[in-house]
CSV table of N, CA and C in Angstrom, one decimal:
chain,number,residue,atom,x,y,z
A,1,MET,N,136.5,3.3,21.0
A,1,MET,CA,137.5,2.3,21.3
A,1,MET,C,136.7,1.2,22.5
A,2,LYS,N,137.2,-0.4,22.5
A,2,LYS,CA,136.4,-1.3,23.4
A,2,LYS,C,137.8,-1.7,24.2
A,3,SER,N,137.4,-2.1,25.4
A,3,SER,CA,139.0,-2.9,26.4
A,3,SER,C,138.4,-3.5,26.6
A,4,ALA,N,139.3,-4.7,26.9
A,4,ALA,CA,138.6,-5.7,27.1
A,4,ALA,C,137.6,-6.1,27.7
A,5,LYS,N,137.9,-5.3,29.1
A,5,LYS,CA,136.7,-5.7,29.7
A,5,LYS,C,135.2,-5.2,29.5
A,6,ASP,N,135.2,-4.7,28.4
A,6,ASP,CA,134.2,-4.7,27.5
A,6,ASP,C,134.0,-5.7,27.0
A,7,TYR,N,134.2,-6.0,26.1
A,7,TYR,CA,134.5,-7.6,26.1
A,7,TYR,C,134.1,-8.7,26.7
A,8,LEU,N,134.0,-8.3,27.9
A,8,LEU,CA,133.8,-9.2,28.8
A,8,LEU,C,132.6,-9.5,29.6
A,9,GLU,N,132.4,-7.6,30.1
A,9,GLU,CA,130.6,-7.8,30.0
A,9,GLU,C,130.0,-8.3,29.4
A,10,GLU,N,130.6,-7.8,28.1
A,10,GLU,CA,129.3,-8.7,27.0
A,10,GLU,C,129.6,-9.8,26.7
A,11,ALA,N,130.2,-10.7,27.0
A,11,ALA,CA,130.6,-12.4,26.5
A,11,ALA,C,129.9,-12.9,27.7
A,12,ASN,N,129.8,-11.7,29.6
A,12,ASN,CA,129.4,-12.7,30.7
A,12,ASN,C,127.8,-11.9,30.9
A,13,LYS,N,127.4,-11.3,29.7
A,13,LYS,CA,125.8,-11.2,29.7
A,13,LYS,C,125.4,-11.9,29.1
A,14,VAL,N,126.1,-12.5,28.1
A,14,VAL,CA,125.0,-13.1,26.8
A,14,VAL,C,125.2,-14.8,27.1
A,15,VAL,N,126.7,-15.5,27.6
A,15,VAL,CA,127.3,-16.4,27.8
A,15,VAL,C,126.7,-17.3,29.5
A,16,THR,N,125.6,-18.3,29.9
A,16,THR,CA,125.5,-18.7,31.1
A,16,THR,C,126.7,-19.1,31.8
A,17,ARG,N,126.8,-18.9,33.3
A,17,ARG,CA,128.0,-19.2,33.6
A,17,ARG,C,127.2,-20.5,34.8
A,18,ILE,N,127.4,-21.5,35.2
A,18,ILE,CA,127.2,-22.3,36.0
A,18,ILE,C,128.2,-22.5,36.8
A,19,SER,N,127.8,-23.2,38.2
A,19,SER,CA,128.9,-23.7,39.3
A,19,SER,C,129.5,-24.8,38.9
A,20,ALA,N,130.6,-25.1,39.2
A,20,ALA,CA,131.6,-26.3,38.5
A,20,ALA,C,130.1,-27.6,39.3
A,21,GLU,N,129.8,-27.4,40.7
A,21,GLU,CA,128.9,-28.5,41.5
A,21,GLU,C,128.0,-29.0,40.0
A,22,ALA,N,127.5,-27.7,39.5
A,22,ALA,CA,126.0,-28.2,38.6
A,22,ALA,C,126.8,-28.6,37.3
A,23,ALA,N,128.1,-28.1,37.1
A,23,ALA,CA,128.1,-29.0,35.3
A,23,ALA,C,128.8,-30.3,35.9
A,24,ILE,N,129.4,-30.6,37.1
A,24,ILE,CA,129.8,-32.5,37.3
A,24,ILE,C,128.8,-32.7,36.9
A,25,GLN,N,127.5,-32.5,37.1
A,25,GLN,CA,126.2,-32.9,37.1
A,25,GLN,C,125.8,-34.0,35.5
A,26,HIS,N,126.5,-32.5,35.0
A,26,HIS,CA,126.3,-33.0,33.5
A,26,HIS,C,126.8,-33.8,33.0
A,27,HIS,N,128.6,-34.0,33.3
A,27,HIS,CA,129.5,-35.0,33.2
A,27,HIS,C,129.8,-36.2,32.6
A,28,GLY,N,129.9,-36.1,31.0
A,28,GLY,CA,129.8,-38.1,31.0
A,28,GLY,C,128.2,-37.6,30.3
A,29,ASP,N,127.5,-36.8,30.5
A,29,ASP,CA,125.5,-37.5,30.1
A,29,ASP,C,125.7,-37.5,28.2
A,30,ASN,N,125.3,-37.8,27.7
A,30,ASN,CA,125.7,-38.2,26.4
A,30,ASN,C,125.5,-37.2,25.7
A,31,GLY,N,125.8,-36.7,24.7
A,31,GLY,CA,125.8,-34.8,24.0
A,31,GLY,C,126.5,-34.0,24.8
A,32,ASN,N,126.6,-34.3,25.8
A,32,ASN,CA,127.6,-33.1,26.2
A,32,ASN,C,129.0,-32.8,25.9
A,33,VAL,N,129.8,-31.8,25.6
A,33,VAL,CA,130.9,-31.8,25.2
A,33,VAL,C,131.3,-30.4,26.1
A,34,PHE,N,132.4,-31.2,26.8
A,34,PHE,CA,133.2,-30.5,27.9
A,34,PHE,C,134.2,-30.0,26.9
A,35,ILE,N,134.8,-28.7,27.1
A,35,ILE,CA,136.0,-27.9,26.4
A,35,ILE,C,137.1,-27.3,27.3
A,36,ASP,N,138.6,-27.5,26.7
A,36,ASP,CA,138.9,-26.6,27.8
A,36,ASP,C,139.8,-25.6,26.6
A,37,VAL,N,140.0,-24.8,27.0
A,37,VAL,CA,140.3,-23.7,26.0
A,37,VAL,C,141.6,-22.8,26.0
A,38,ARG,N,142.3,-23.3,27.3
A,38,ARG,CA,143.4,-23.1,27.8
A,38,ARG,C,144.3,-23.2,26.3
A,39,ASP,N,145.4,-23.0,26.8
A,39,ASP,CA,146.7,-23.8,25.6
A,39,ASP,C,147.2,-24.8,26.6
A,40,SER,N,147.9,-25.4,25.5
A,40,SER,CA,148.2,-26.8,26.3
A,40,SER,C,149.5,-26.3,27.1
A,41,ASN,N,150.4,-25.2,27.2
A,41,ASN,CA,151.2,-24.9,28.5
A,41,ASN,C,150.1,-24.7,29.6
A,42,ASP,N,149.0,-24.7,30.0
A,42,ASP,CA,148.8,-23.9,30.8
A,42,ASP,C,147.7,-25.2,31.0
A,43,ILE,N,147.3,-26.6,30.0
A,43,ILE,CA,146.8,-27.8,30.6
A,43,ILE,C,147.9,-29.0,31.3
A,44,ALA,N,149.3,-28.9,30.7
A,44,ALA,CA,150.1,-29.5,31.3
A,44,ALA,C,150.3,-29.2,32.8
A,45,LYS,N,150.5,-27.5,33.1
A,45,LYS,CA,150.6,-27.9,34.0
A,45,LYS,C,149.7,-28.0,36.0
A,46,THR,N,148.2,-27.6,35.1
A,46,THR,CA,147.1,-28.0,35.9
A,46,THR,C,145.8,-28.9,35.7
A,47,GLY,N,146.1,-29.8,34.4
A,47,GLY,CA,145.8,-31.2,33.9
A,47,GLY,C,144.6,-30.3,33.4
A,48,THR,N,143.1,-31.1,33.7
A,48,THR,CA,142.0,-30.7,32.7
A,48,THR,C,140.7,-31.7,33.3
A,49,ILE,N,140.2,-31.2,32.5
A,49,ILE,CA,138.3,-31.8,33.1
A,49,ILE,C,138.6,-33.5,31.9
A,50,SER,N,138.5,-34.5,32.4
A,50,SER,CA,138.9,-35.3,32.3
A,50,SER,C,137.3,-35.8,31.0
A,51,ASN,N,137.9,-36.5,30.1
A,51,ASN,CA,137.5,-36.4,28.7
A,51,ASN,C,137.2,-35.1,27.8
A,52,ALA,N,137.5,-34.1,28.5
A,52,ALA,CA,137.7,-32.9,27.8
A,52,ALA,C,138.0,-32.7,26.3
A,53,LEU,N,137.6,-32.4,25.6
A,53,LEU,CA,138.3,-31.7,23.9
A,53,LEU,C,139.7,-30.2,24.9
A,54,ARG,N,140.2,-30.0,24.0
A,54,ARG,CA,141.9,-29.7,24.3
A,54,ARG,C,142.0,-28.1,23.3
A,55,ILE,N,140.8,-27.7,23.0
A,55,ILE,CA,140.2,-26.0,21.9
A,55,ILE,C,141.0,-25.0,22.4
A,56,PRO,N,142.2,-24.4,22.0
A,56,PRO,CA,143.0,-23.2,22.2
A,56,PRO,C,141.7,-22.2,21.5
A,57,ARG,N,141.6,-20.9,22.6
A,57,ARG,CA,140.3,-20.6,22.3
A,57,ARG,C,140.9,-19.5,20.9
A,58,GLY,N,142.5,-19.5,20.3
A,58,GLY,CA,142.5,-18.8,19.5
A,58,GLY,C,142.8,-19.6,17.9
A,59,PHE,N,142.1,-20.8,18.5
A,59,PHE,CA,141.5,-22.2,17.6
A,59,PHE,C,140.7,-22.0,17.3
A,60,LEU,N,139.4,-22.0,18.2
A,60,LEU,CA,137.7,-22.7,18.3
A,60,LEU,C,136.9,-22.1,17.0
A,61,GLU,N,137.1,-21.6,16.6
A,61,GLU,CA,136.5,-20.9,15.4
A,61,GLU,C,136.9,-21.7,14.2
A,62,PHE,N,138.0,-22.3,13.9
A,62,PHE,CA,138.6,-23.3,12.8
A,62,PHE,C,137.5,-24.4,13.3
A,63,ALA,N,137.9,-25.1,14.4
A,63,ALA,CA,137.1,-26.2,15.3
A,63,ALA,C,135.9,-26.5,15.3
A,64,ALA,N,135.3,-25.2,15.1
A,64,ALA,CA,134.0,-25.0,15.3
A,64,ALA,C,133.3,-24.6,14.4
A,65,ASP,N,133.7,-24.6,12.8
A,65,ASP,CA,133.2,-24.0,11.8
A,65,ASP,C,133.5,-25.3,10.4
A,66,GLU,N,132.1,-26.1,10.6
A,66,GLU,CA,132.6,-27.3,9.9
A,66,GLU,C,132.6,-27.1,8.2
A,67,ASN,N,133.0,-26.0,7.5
A,67,ASN,CA,133.5,-25.4,6.2
A,67,ASN,C,134.7,-25.6,6.2
A,68,MET,N,135.3,-25.9,7.7
A,68,MET,CA,137.1,-25.6,7.5
A,68,MET,C,137.4,-27.6,7.8
A,69,PRO,N,139.0,-27.6,7.3
A,69,PRO,CA,138.7,-28.9,6.9
A,69,PRO,C,139.8,-28.8,8.7
A,70,MET,N,139.8,-28.5,9.5
A,70,MET,CA,140.1,-28.5,10.7
A,70,MET,C,138.4,-28.9,12.0
A,71,HIS,N,137.7,-29.4,10.9
A,71,HIS,CA,136.6,-29.0,12.0
A,71,HIS,C,136.9,-30.5,13.4
A,72,ASN,N,136.1,-30.1,14.0
A,72,ASN,CA,136.0,-31.2,15.1
A,72,ASN,C,134.5,-31.5,15.2
A,73,ALA,N,134.2,-32.2,14.7
A,73,ALA,CA,133.0,-33.6,14.5
A,73,ALA,C,132.4,-33.3,15.7
A,74,ALA,N,132.8,-33.3,16.8
A,74,ALA,CA,132.4,-33.3,18.4
A,74,ALA,C,131.4,-31.8,18.5
A,75,LEU,N,131.7,-31.0,17.3
A,75,LEU,CA,131.3,-30.0,17.5
A,75,LEU,C,129.5,-29.7,16.9
A,76,LYS,N,128.5,-29.9,17.2
A,76,LYS,CA,127.4,-29.4,16.4
A,76,LYS,C,126.6,-28.8,17.1
A,77,LYS,N,126.0,-27.8,16.2
A,77,LYS,CA,125.3,-26.7,16.6
A,77,LYS,C,124.5,-26.7,17.9
A,78,ASP,N,123.4,-28.0,18.1
A,78,ASP,CA,123.1,-28.5,19.1
A,78,ASP,C,123.2,-29.3,20.0
A,79,ALA,N,124.6,-29.2,20.2
A,79,ALA,CA,125.2,-30.1,21.3
A,79,ALA,C,125.1,-29.4,22.7
A,80,GLN,N,125.0,-29.6,23.9
A,80,GLN,CA,125.5,-28.8,25.1
A,80,GLN,C,127.1,-28.7,25.5
A,81,ILE,N,127.2,-27.7,25.4
A,81,ILE,CA,128.7,-27.6,25.5
A,81,ILE,C,129.1,-27.0,26.5
A,82,PHE,N,130.4,-27.3,27.4
A,82,PHE,CA,131.1,-26.4,28.4
A,82,PHE,C,132.1,-26.0,28.6
A,83,LEU,N,132.1,-24.8,29.1
A,83,LEU,CA,133.8,-24.2,28.9
A,83,LEU,C,134.1,-23.7,30.0
A,84,VAL,N,135.4,-24.6,30.1
A,84,VAL,CA,136.5,-24.2,30.9
A,84,VAL,C,137.5,-23.6,30.8
A,85,CYS,N,138.5,-22.8,32.0
A,85,CYS,CA,139.6,-21.7,31.6
A,85,CYS,C,140.5,-22.3,32.9
A,86,GLY,N,141.3,-20.7,32.8
A,86,GLY,CA,142.1,-20.7,34.2
A,86,GLY,C,141.1,-20.2,35.0
A,87,LEU,N,140.6,-19.1,34.3
A,87,LEU,CA,139.4,-18.1,36.1
A,87,LEU,C,138.3,-18.1,35.5
A,88,GLY,N,138.0,-18.1,33.9
A,88,GLY,CA,136.2,-18.1,33.2
A,88,GLY,C,136.0,-17.2,32.3
A,89,GLY,N,137.0,-15.9,32.6
A,89,GLY,CA,137.3,-15.0,31.3
A,89,GLY,C,137.4,-15.7,29.8
A,90,GLN,N,138.4,-16.6,29.9
A,90,GLN,CA,138.3,-16.9,28.1
A,90,GLN,C,137.0,-17.5,28.0
A,91,ALA,N,136.7,-19.0,29.0
A,91,ALA,CA,135.4,-19.6,28.5
A,91,ALA,C,134.3,-18.6,27.9
A,92,ALA,N,134.1,-17.0,28.6
A,92,ALA,CA,133.1,-16.5,28.5
A,92,ALA,C,133.0,-15.8,26.9
A,93,LEU,N,134.7,-15.6,26.8
A,93,LEU,CA,135.0,-15.0,25.2
A,93,LEU,C,134.1,-16.0,24.5
A,94,ALA,N,134.8,-17.4,24.7
A,94,ALA,CA,135.1,-18.0,23.4
A,94,ALA,C,133.6,-18.8,23.3
A,95,GLY,N,132.6,-18.8,25.4
A,95,GLY,CA,131.6,-19.1,24.4
A,95,GLY,C,130.6,-17.9,23.6
A,96,LYS,N,130.9,-16.8,23.5
A,96,LYS,CA,130.3,-15.7,23.3
A,96,LYS,C,130.8,-16.0,21.3
A,97,THR,N,131.9,-16.7,21.3
A,97,THR,CA,132.3,-16.8,19.7
A,97,THR,C,131.5,-17.8,19.7
A,98,LEU,N,130.9,-18.8,20.1
A,98,LEU,CA,130.3,-19.8,19.6
A,98,LEU,C,129.0,-19.5,19.6
A,99,GLN,N,128.3,-19.1,20.3
A,99,GLN,CA,126.6,-18.1,20.2
A,99,GLN,C,126.5,-17.7,19.1
A,100,GLU,N,127.7,-16.9,18.5
A,100,GLU,CA,127.8,-16.0,17.6
A,100,GLU,C,127.8,-16.9,15.6
A,101,MET,N,128.1,-18.4,15.9
A,101,MET,CA,128.2,-19.3,15.3
A,101,MET,C,127.3,-19.8,15.1
A,102,GLY,N,126.4,-19.4,15.8
A,102,GLY,CA,124.5,-20.5,16.0
A,102,GLY,C,125.1,-21.6,16.7
A,103,PHE,N,125.6,-21.6,17.8
A,103,PHE,CA,125.8,-22.8,19.0
A,103,PHE,C,124.5,-21.9,19.8
A,104,ARG,N,123.8,-23.1,20.1
A,104,ARG,CA,122.6,-22.2,20.9
A,104,ARG,C,122.8,-22.8,22.4
A,105,ASN,N,123.5,-24.1,23.2
A,105,ASN,CA,123.9,-24.2,24.5
A,105,ASN,C,124.9,-24.7,24.9
A,106,VAL,N,125.6,-23.5,24.7
A,106,VAL,CA,127.0,-22.9,25.5
A,106,VAL,C,126.9,-22.2,27.4
A,107,THR,N,127.8,-22.9,27.7
A,107,THR,CA,127.5,-22.4,29.4
A,107,THR,C,129.2,-22.7,29.7
A,108,ASN,N,129.7,-21.3,30.7
A,108,ASN,CA,130.6,-21.1,30.9
A,108,ASN,C,130.9,-22.2,32.7
A,109,VAL,N,131.9,-22.9,32.4
A,109,VAL,CA,132.3,-23.0,34.0
A,109,VAL,C,132.5,-22.3,34.4
A,110,GLY,N,133.8,-21.7,34.1
A,110,GLY,CA,134.7,-21.1,34.9
A,110,GLY,C,135.9,-21.9,34.7
A,111,GLY,N,136.8,-21.3,36.1
A,111,GLY,CA,138.1,-21.8,36.3
A,111,GLY,C,138.4,-23.6,36.8
A,112,ILE,N,139.7,-24.3,35.8
A,112,ILE,CA,139.8,-25.3,36.2
A,112,ILE,C,140.0,-25.7,37.2
A,113,GLY,N,140.3,-24.6,38.2
A,113,GLY,CA,140.6,-24.8,39.7
A,113,GLY,C,139.2,-24.9,40.7
A,114,GLU,N,138.6,-24.2,40.2
A,114,GLU,CA,136.6,-24.9,40.7
A,114,GLU,C,136.5,-25.8,40.5
A,115,TRP,N,136.7,-26.3,39.6
A,115,TRP,CA,136.4,-27.5,39.1
A,115,TRP,C,137.0,-28.7,40.1
A,116,LYS,N,138.3,-28.8,39.9
A,116,LYS,CA,138.6,-29.6,40.9
A,116,LYS,C,139.0,-29.5,42.3
A,117,GLU,N,138.3,-28.1,42.5
A,117,GLU,CA,138.2,-27.8,43.9
A,117,GLU,C,136.4,-28.7,44.6
A,118,ALA,N,135.9,-28.9,43.5
A,118,ALA,CA,134.2,-29.3,43.2
A,118,ALA,C,134.3,-30.6,43.3
A,119,GLY,N,135.4,-31.0,43.2
A,119,GLY,CA,135.9,-33.0,43.4
A,119,GLY,C,135.7,-33.3,41.7
A,120,GLY,N,134.6,-32.5,40.5
A,120,GLY,CA,135.4,-33.0,39.2
A,120,GLY,C,136.3,-33.9,38.5
A,121,PRO,N,136.3,-34.6,37.9
A,121,PRO,CA,137.3,-35.7,37.5
A,121,PRO,C,138.1,-34.5,36.5
A,122,THR,N,139.7,-35.7,36.6
A,122,THR,CA,140.6,-34.6,35.9
A,122,THR,C,141.0,-35.7,35.3
A,123,GLU,N,141.8,-35.0,34.3
A,123,GLU,CA,142.5,-35.8,33.6
A,123,GLU,C,144.1,-35.0,33.4
A,124,SER,N,145.7,-35.7,33.0
A,124,SER,CA,146.7,-34.6,33.1
A,124,SER,C,146.6,-34.4,31.4
């Protein structure tokens, strides 16, 4: 039987994690998609990355699947996708899921606190 720690270790092995400073260099580049996978209550408390999609981890599969009516057109298989959450764990798990769905360029930015500390642009 797997534990949450097992799932997280597996995700961290396959999803590249970069520093917030490195991710900021990609913010605003054409074709890059930033996604905050936290729920709306957490985002309301801390804000999020400017222009980030707000797709909770529990809804991600539906938004990423082009055959679902809730598909988000910004989620293209060849897009460079940067994921953020509270501390990096949910972003890693979401990244692994996206990779399993065929997304090739998925990166974990870590937590929103790191982004803010690095001076990344934010919005409420």
